[in-house]
mmCIF file of C-alpha atoms in Angstrom:
data_model
loop_
_atom_site.group_PDB
_atom_site.id
_atom_site.type_symbol
_atom_site.label_atom_id
_atom_site.label_comp_id
_atom_site.label_asym_id
_atom_site.label_seq_id
_atom_site.Cartn_x
_atom_site.Cartn_y
_atom_site.Cartn_z
ATOM 1 C CA UNK A 13 127.555 88.969 36.076
ATOM 2 C CA UNK A 14 131.144 89.920 35.257
ATOM 3 C CA UNK A 15 130.688 93.182 37.210
ATOM 4 C CA UNK A 16 129.289 91.310 40.247
ATOM 5 C CA UNK A 17 132.278 88.949 40.239
ATOM 6 C CA UNK A 18 134.684 91.879 40.067
ATOM 7 C CA UNK A 19 132.935 93.645 42.981
ATOM 8 C CA UNK A 20 132.949 90.446 45.044
ATOM 9 C CA UNK A 21 136.660 89.909 44.367
ATOM 10 C CA UNK A 22 137.399 93.523 45.331
ATOM 11 C CA UNK A 23 135.460 93.189 48.612
ATOM 12 C CA UNK A 24 137.304 89.984 49.462
ATOM 13 C CA UNK A 25 140.617 91.716 48.815
ATOM 14 C CA UNK A 26 139.706 94.667 51.111
ATOM 15 C CA UNK A 27 138.442 92.342 53.866
ATOM 16 C CA UNK A 28 141.573 90.222 53.526
ATOM 17 C CA UNK A 29 143.815 93.279 53.885
ATOM 18 C CA UNK A 30 141.835 94.417 56.930
ATOM 19 C CA UNK A 31 142.201 91.014 58.592
ATOM 20 C CA UNK A 32 145.916 90.996 57.816
ATOM 21 C CA UNK A 33 146.311 94.420 59.446
ATOM 22 C CA UNK A 34 144.374 93.298 62.526
ATOM 23 C CA UNK A 35 146.482 90.172 62.812
ATOM 24 C CA UNK A 36 149.686 92.218 62.516
ATOM 25 C CA UNK A 37 148.508 94.557 65.258
ATOM 26 C CA UNK A 38 147.609 91.606 67.466
ATOM 27 C CA UNK A 39 151.043 90.037 66.988
ATOM 28 C CA UNK A 40 152.743 93.345 67.743
ATOM 29 C CA UNK A 41 150.742 93.623 70.955
ATOM 30 C CA UNK A 42 151.823 90.110 71.943
ATOM 31 C CA UNK A 43 155.513 90.939 71.620
ATOM 32 C CA UNK A 44 155.632 93.492 74.468
ATOM 33 C CA UNK A 45 157.899 92.603 77.368
ATOM 34 C CA UNK A 46 155.474 93.521 80.115
ATOM 35 C CA UNK A 47 155.210 96.562 82.413
ATOM 36 C CA UNK A 48 158.874 96.576 83.466
ATOM 37 C CA UNK A 49 160.010 96.760 79.858
ATOM 38 C CA UNK A 50 157.734 99.572 78.710
ATOM 39 C CA UNK A 51 159.405 102.807 77.612
ATOM 40 C CA UNK A 52 157.807 104.636 80.551
ATOM 41 C CA UNK A 53 159.168 102.152 83.124
ATOM 42 C CA UNK A 54 162.614 102.176 81.512
ATOM 43 C CA UNK A 55 162.659 105.994 81.451
ATOM 44 C CA UNK A 56 161.659 106.087 85.133
ATOM 45 C CA UNK A 57 164.487 103.729 86.084
ATOM 46 C CA UNK A 58 166.986 105.733 84.005
ATOM 47 C CA UNK A 59 165.852 108.884 85.788
ATOM 48 C CA UNK A 60 166.301 107.227 89.194
ATOM 49 C CA UNK A 61 169.796 106.042 88.211
ATOM 50 C CA UNK A 62 170.771 109.583 87.201
ATOM 51 C CA UNK A 63 169.392 111.006 90.466
ATOM 52 C CA UNK A 64 171.270 108.352 92.481
ATOM 53 C CA UNK A 65 174.532 109.418 90.804
ATOM 54 C CA UNK A 66 173.809 113.068 91.644
ATOM 55 C CA UNK A 67 172.943 112.204 95.263
ATOM 56 C CA UNK A 68 176.128 110.196 95.803
ATOM 57 C CA UNK A 69 178.236 112.995 94.317
ATOM 58 C CA UNK A 70 176.583 115.471 96.689
ATOM 59 C CA UNK A 71 177.175 113.100 99.628
ATOM 60 C CA UNK A 72 180.897 112.841 98.817
ATOM 61 C CA UNK A 73 181.166 116.633 98.600
ATOM 62 C CA UNK A 74 179.144 117.227 101.780
ATOM 63 C CA UNK A 75 180.593 114.574 104.071
ATOM 64 C CA UNK A 76 184.351 113.923 103.867
ATOM 65 C CA UNK A 77 184.996 110.236 104.508
ATOM 66 C CA UNK A 78 181.638 109.141 103.105
ATOM 67 C CA UNK A 79 183.164 107.935 99.807
ATOM 68 C CA UNK A 80 185.401 105.508 101.715
ATOM 69 C CA UNK A 81 182.404 104.146 103.619
ATOM 70 C CA UNK A 82 180.420 103.689 100.402
ATOM 71 C CA UNK A 83 183.359 101.862 98.820
ATOM 72 C CA UNK A 84 183.544 99.516 101.830
ATOM 73 C CA UNK A 85 179.806 98.762 101.781
ATOM 74 C CA UNK A 86 178.448 95.543 100.277
ATOM 75 C CA UNK A 87 175.431 97.465 99.006
ATOM 76 C CA UNK A 88 174.199 101.055 98.853
ATOM 77 C CA UNK A 89 170.492 101.944 98.819
ATOM 78 C CA UNK A 90 169.887 105.521 97.680
ATOM 79 C CA UNK A 91 166.618 107.460 97.807
ATOM 80 C CA UNK A 92 167.438 110.770 96.093
ATOM 81 C CA UNK A 93 164.228 112.500 97.125
ATOM 82 C CA UNK A 94 161.997 111.442 100.005
ATOM 83 C CA UNK A 95 159.080 113.839 99.797
ATOM 84 C CA UNK A 96 156.677 114.721 102.553
ATOM 85 C CA UNK A 97 153.192 113.973 101.270
ATOM 86 C CA UNK A 98 151.231 115.903 103.890
ATOM 87 C CA UNK A 99 151.765 118.269 106.760
ATOM 88 C CA UNK A 100 151.486 117.496 110.455
ATOM 89 C CA UNK A 101 151.298 113.768 111.017
ATOM 90 C CA UNK A 102 151.811 113.011 107.354
ATOM 91 C CA UNK A 103 153.899 110.472 105.569
ATOM 92 C CA UNK A 104 156.898 110.488 103.314
ATOM 93 C CA UNK A 105 157.524 108.659 100.049
ATOM 94 C CA UNK A 106 160.385 108.188 97.622
ATOM 95 C CA UNK A 107 161.832 105.910 94.954
ATOM 96 C CA UNK A 108 165.434 104.771 94.798
ATOM 97 C CA UNK A 109 167.906 102.142 93.701
ATOM 98 C CA UNK A 110 170.123 99.537 95.341
ATOM 99 C CA UNK A 111 173.664 99.246 94.017
ATOM 100 C CA UNK A 112 176.155 96.478 94.605
ATOM 101 C CA UNK A 113 179.833 96.743 95.442
ATOM 102 C CA UNK A 114 180.659 97.050 91.745
ATOM 103 C CA UNK A 115 178.290 100.015 91.348
ATOM 104 C CA UNK A 116 175.782 98.003 89.301
ATOM 105 C CA UNK A 117 172.073 98.543 90.032
ATOM 106 C CA UNK A 118 170.596 95.475 91.744
ATOM 107 C CA UNK A 119 167.004 96.671 92.010
ATOM 108 C CA UNK A 120 164.612 99.582 92.446
ATOM 109 C CA UNK A 121 162.767 100.300 95.684
ATOM 110 C CA UNK A 122 160.162 102.513 97.297
ATOM 111 C CA UNK A 123 160.325 103.886 100.829
ATOM 112 C CA UNK A 124 157.281 104.903 102.850
ATOM 113 C CA UNK A 125 157.396 106.240 106.379
ATOM 114 C CA UNK A 126 155.700 108.413 108.924
ATOM 115 C CA UNK A 127 158.423 111.019 108.521
ATOM 116 C CA UNK A 128 161.941 109.677 107.748
ATOM 117 C CA UNK A 129 163.205 112.389 110.029
ATOM 118 C CA UNK A 130 161.630 115.198 108.035
ATOM 119 C CA UNK A 131 161.650 118.277 110.191
ATOM 120 C CA UNK A 132 159.053 121.024 110.159
ATOM 121 C CA UNK A 133 159.215 122.910 106.903
ATOM 122 C CA UNK A 134 161.443 120.349 105.204
ATOM 123 C CA UNK A 135 159.769 119.117 102.040
ATOM 124 C CA UNK A 136 162.386 116.729 100.691
ATOM 125 C CA UNK A 137 165.462 114.895 101.898
ATOM 126 C CA UNK A 138 167.781 112.281 100.444
ATOM 127 C CA UNK A 139 168.401 109.053 102.349
ATOM 128 C CA UNK A 140 171.392 106.770 101.734
ATOM 129 C CA UNK A 141 171.601 103.371 103.443
ATOM 130 C CA UNK A 142 174.920 101.501 103.507
ATOM 131 C CA UNK A 143 174.802 97.728 104.044
ATOM 132 C CA UNK A 144 178.287 97.236 105.449
ATOM 133 C CA UNK A 145 178.284 93.432 105.517
ATOM 134 C CA UNK A 146 177.235 90.814 102.960
ATOM 135 C CA UNK A 147 174.860 89.393 105.587
ATOM 136 C CA UNK A 148 173.095 92.734 106.099
ATOM 137 C CA UNK A 149 172.680 93.134 102.336
ATOM 138 C CA UNK A 150 171.423 89.562 101.907
ATOM 139 C CA UNK A 151 168.904 89.993 104.737
ATOM 140 C CA UNK A 152 167.599 93.157 103.086
ATOM 141 C CA UNK A 153 167.281 91.580 99.636
ATOM 142 C CA UNK A 154 165.545 88.465 100.966
ATOM 143 C CA UNK A 155 163.066 90.323 103.162
ATOM 144 C CA UNK A 156 159.491 90.810 102.076
ATOM 145 C CA UNK A 157 159.441 94.492 102.940
ATOM 146 C CA UNK A 158 162.321 95.745 105.102
ATOM 147 C CA UNK A 159 161.726 98.166 107.970
ATOM 148 C CA UNK A 160 164.459 100.288 109.537
ATOM 149 C CA UNK A 161 164.658 99.705 113.282
ATOM 150 C CA UNK A 162 162.707 96.440 113.006
ATOM 151 C CA UNK A 163 164.597 94.289 110.502
ATOM 152 C CA UNK A 164 167.885 96.024 111.294
ATOM 153 C CA UNK A 165 169.210 98.722 113.575
ATOM 154 C CA UNK A 166 170.238 101.702 111.467
ATOM 155 C CA UNK A 167 173.048 103.930 112.730
ATOM 156 C CA UNK A 168 172.713 107.474 111.380
ATOM 157 C CA UNK A 169 176.124 108.795 110.330
ATOM 158 C CA UNK A 170 177.384 111.938 112.037
ATOM 159 C CA UNK A 171 180.142 114.402 111.248
ATOM 160 C CA UNK A 172 182.811 114.576 113.943
ATOM 161 C CA UNK A 173 184.625 117.618 115.314
ATOM 162 C CA UNK A 174 187.294 117.256 112.613
ATOM 163 C CA UNK A 175 184.651 117.766 109.900
ATOM 164 C CA UNK A 176 184.846 114.134 108.782
ATOM 165 C CA UNK A 177 182.428 111.238 109.286
ATOM 166 C CA UNK A 178 182.527 109.971 112.864
ATOM 167 C CA UNK A 179 183.734 106.373 112.543
ATOM 168 C CA UNK A 180 182.393 105.341 115.967
ATOM 169 C CA UNK A 181 179.246 103.888 114.388
ATOM 170 C CA UNK A 182 180.956 102.831 111.152
ATOM 171 C CA UNK A 183 181.185 99.287 112.520
ATOM 172 C CA UNK A 184 177.391 98.876 112.464
ATOM 173 C CA UNK A 185 175.902 96.534 109.805
ATOM 174 C CA UNK A 186 173.657 99.306 108.420
ATOM 175 C CA UNK A 187 174.630 102.989 108.339
ATOM 176 C CA UNK A 188 172.506 105.800 106.926
ATOM 177 C CA UNK A 189 173.021 109.363 105.779
ATOM 178 C CA UNK A 190 170.172 111.854 105.559
ATOM 179 C CA UNK A 191 170.774 115.012 103.538
ATOM 180 C CA UNK A 192 168.920 118.253 102.989
ATOM 181 C CA UNK A 193 169.883 121.094 100.655
ATOM 182 C CA UNK A 194 171.897 122.509 103.547
ATOM 183 C CA UNK A 195 173.957 119.324 104.035
ATOM 184 C CA UNK A 196 173.806 116.358 106.409
ATOM 185 C CA UNK A 197 170.746 116.389 108.654
ATOM 186 C CA UNK A 198 171.431 115.957 112.351
ATOM 187 C CA UNK A 199 169.244 114.304 114.961
ATOM 188 C CA UNK A 200 166.983 112.458 112.541
ATOM 189 C CA UNK A 201 165.152 109.217 113.210
ATOM 190 C CA UNK A 202 164.799 106.552 110.536
ATOM 191 C CA UNK A 203 162.929 103.947 112.541
ATOM 192 C CA UNK A 204 159.751 102.784 110.831
ATOM 193 C CA UNK A 205 160.863 103.569 107.282
ATOM 194 C CA UNK A 206 159.529 100.651 105.234
ATOM 195 C CA UNK A 207 161.310 99.707 102.016
ATOM 196 C CA UNK A 208 159.690 97.516 99.374
ATOM 197 C CA UNK A 209 160.538 96.604 95.772
ATOM 198 C CA UNK A 210 159.257 99.284 93.414
ATOM 199 C CA UNK A 211 156.211 98.312 91.394
ATOM 200 C CA UNK A 212 156.361 98.754 87.630
#
């Protein structure tokens, strides 16, 4: 009888420990902050931020006068790598970040388009959109999916004869730069590029 009592007490102790471990695991699972706070999502955003810094540095080196334009902008949307996802009539896709006048990241976005000006043989390009007025930036942030050429006319920046950015279109509410490994891309079309908040 004594032995049976001891066995029963031991089983209860093991079951109790098991339940305690299950409960602890359940509580730990309940304390997660959701998809946007997972290590993977945070790492992805950190990677985008680093790529945005690299892209802006390359822009400043490639296009004299671009730094001044960026500093004047109310917001800067940078897609470090817009990759062609298929050949021929394919599409293009990329992730990027929107930064405010103070350089702080305001949000993360995805761009999808028929081409984003990708020329034959070009696999990847960077696209930088400058929202030159507070109104243009506000319209972008409040839109439920923003499309270049539909929600706003986008003036593609060009380099003038003096090797600096041509300021003729610098008065437009939205200005864009498109870069390849060789430098600024000329004669590109951005109409139809649709930008939406990046999913977790």
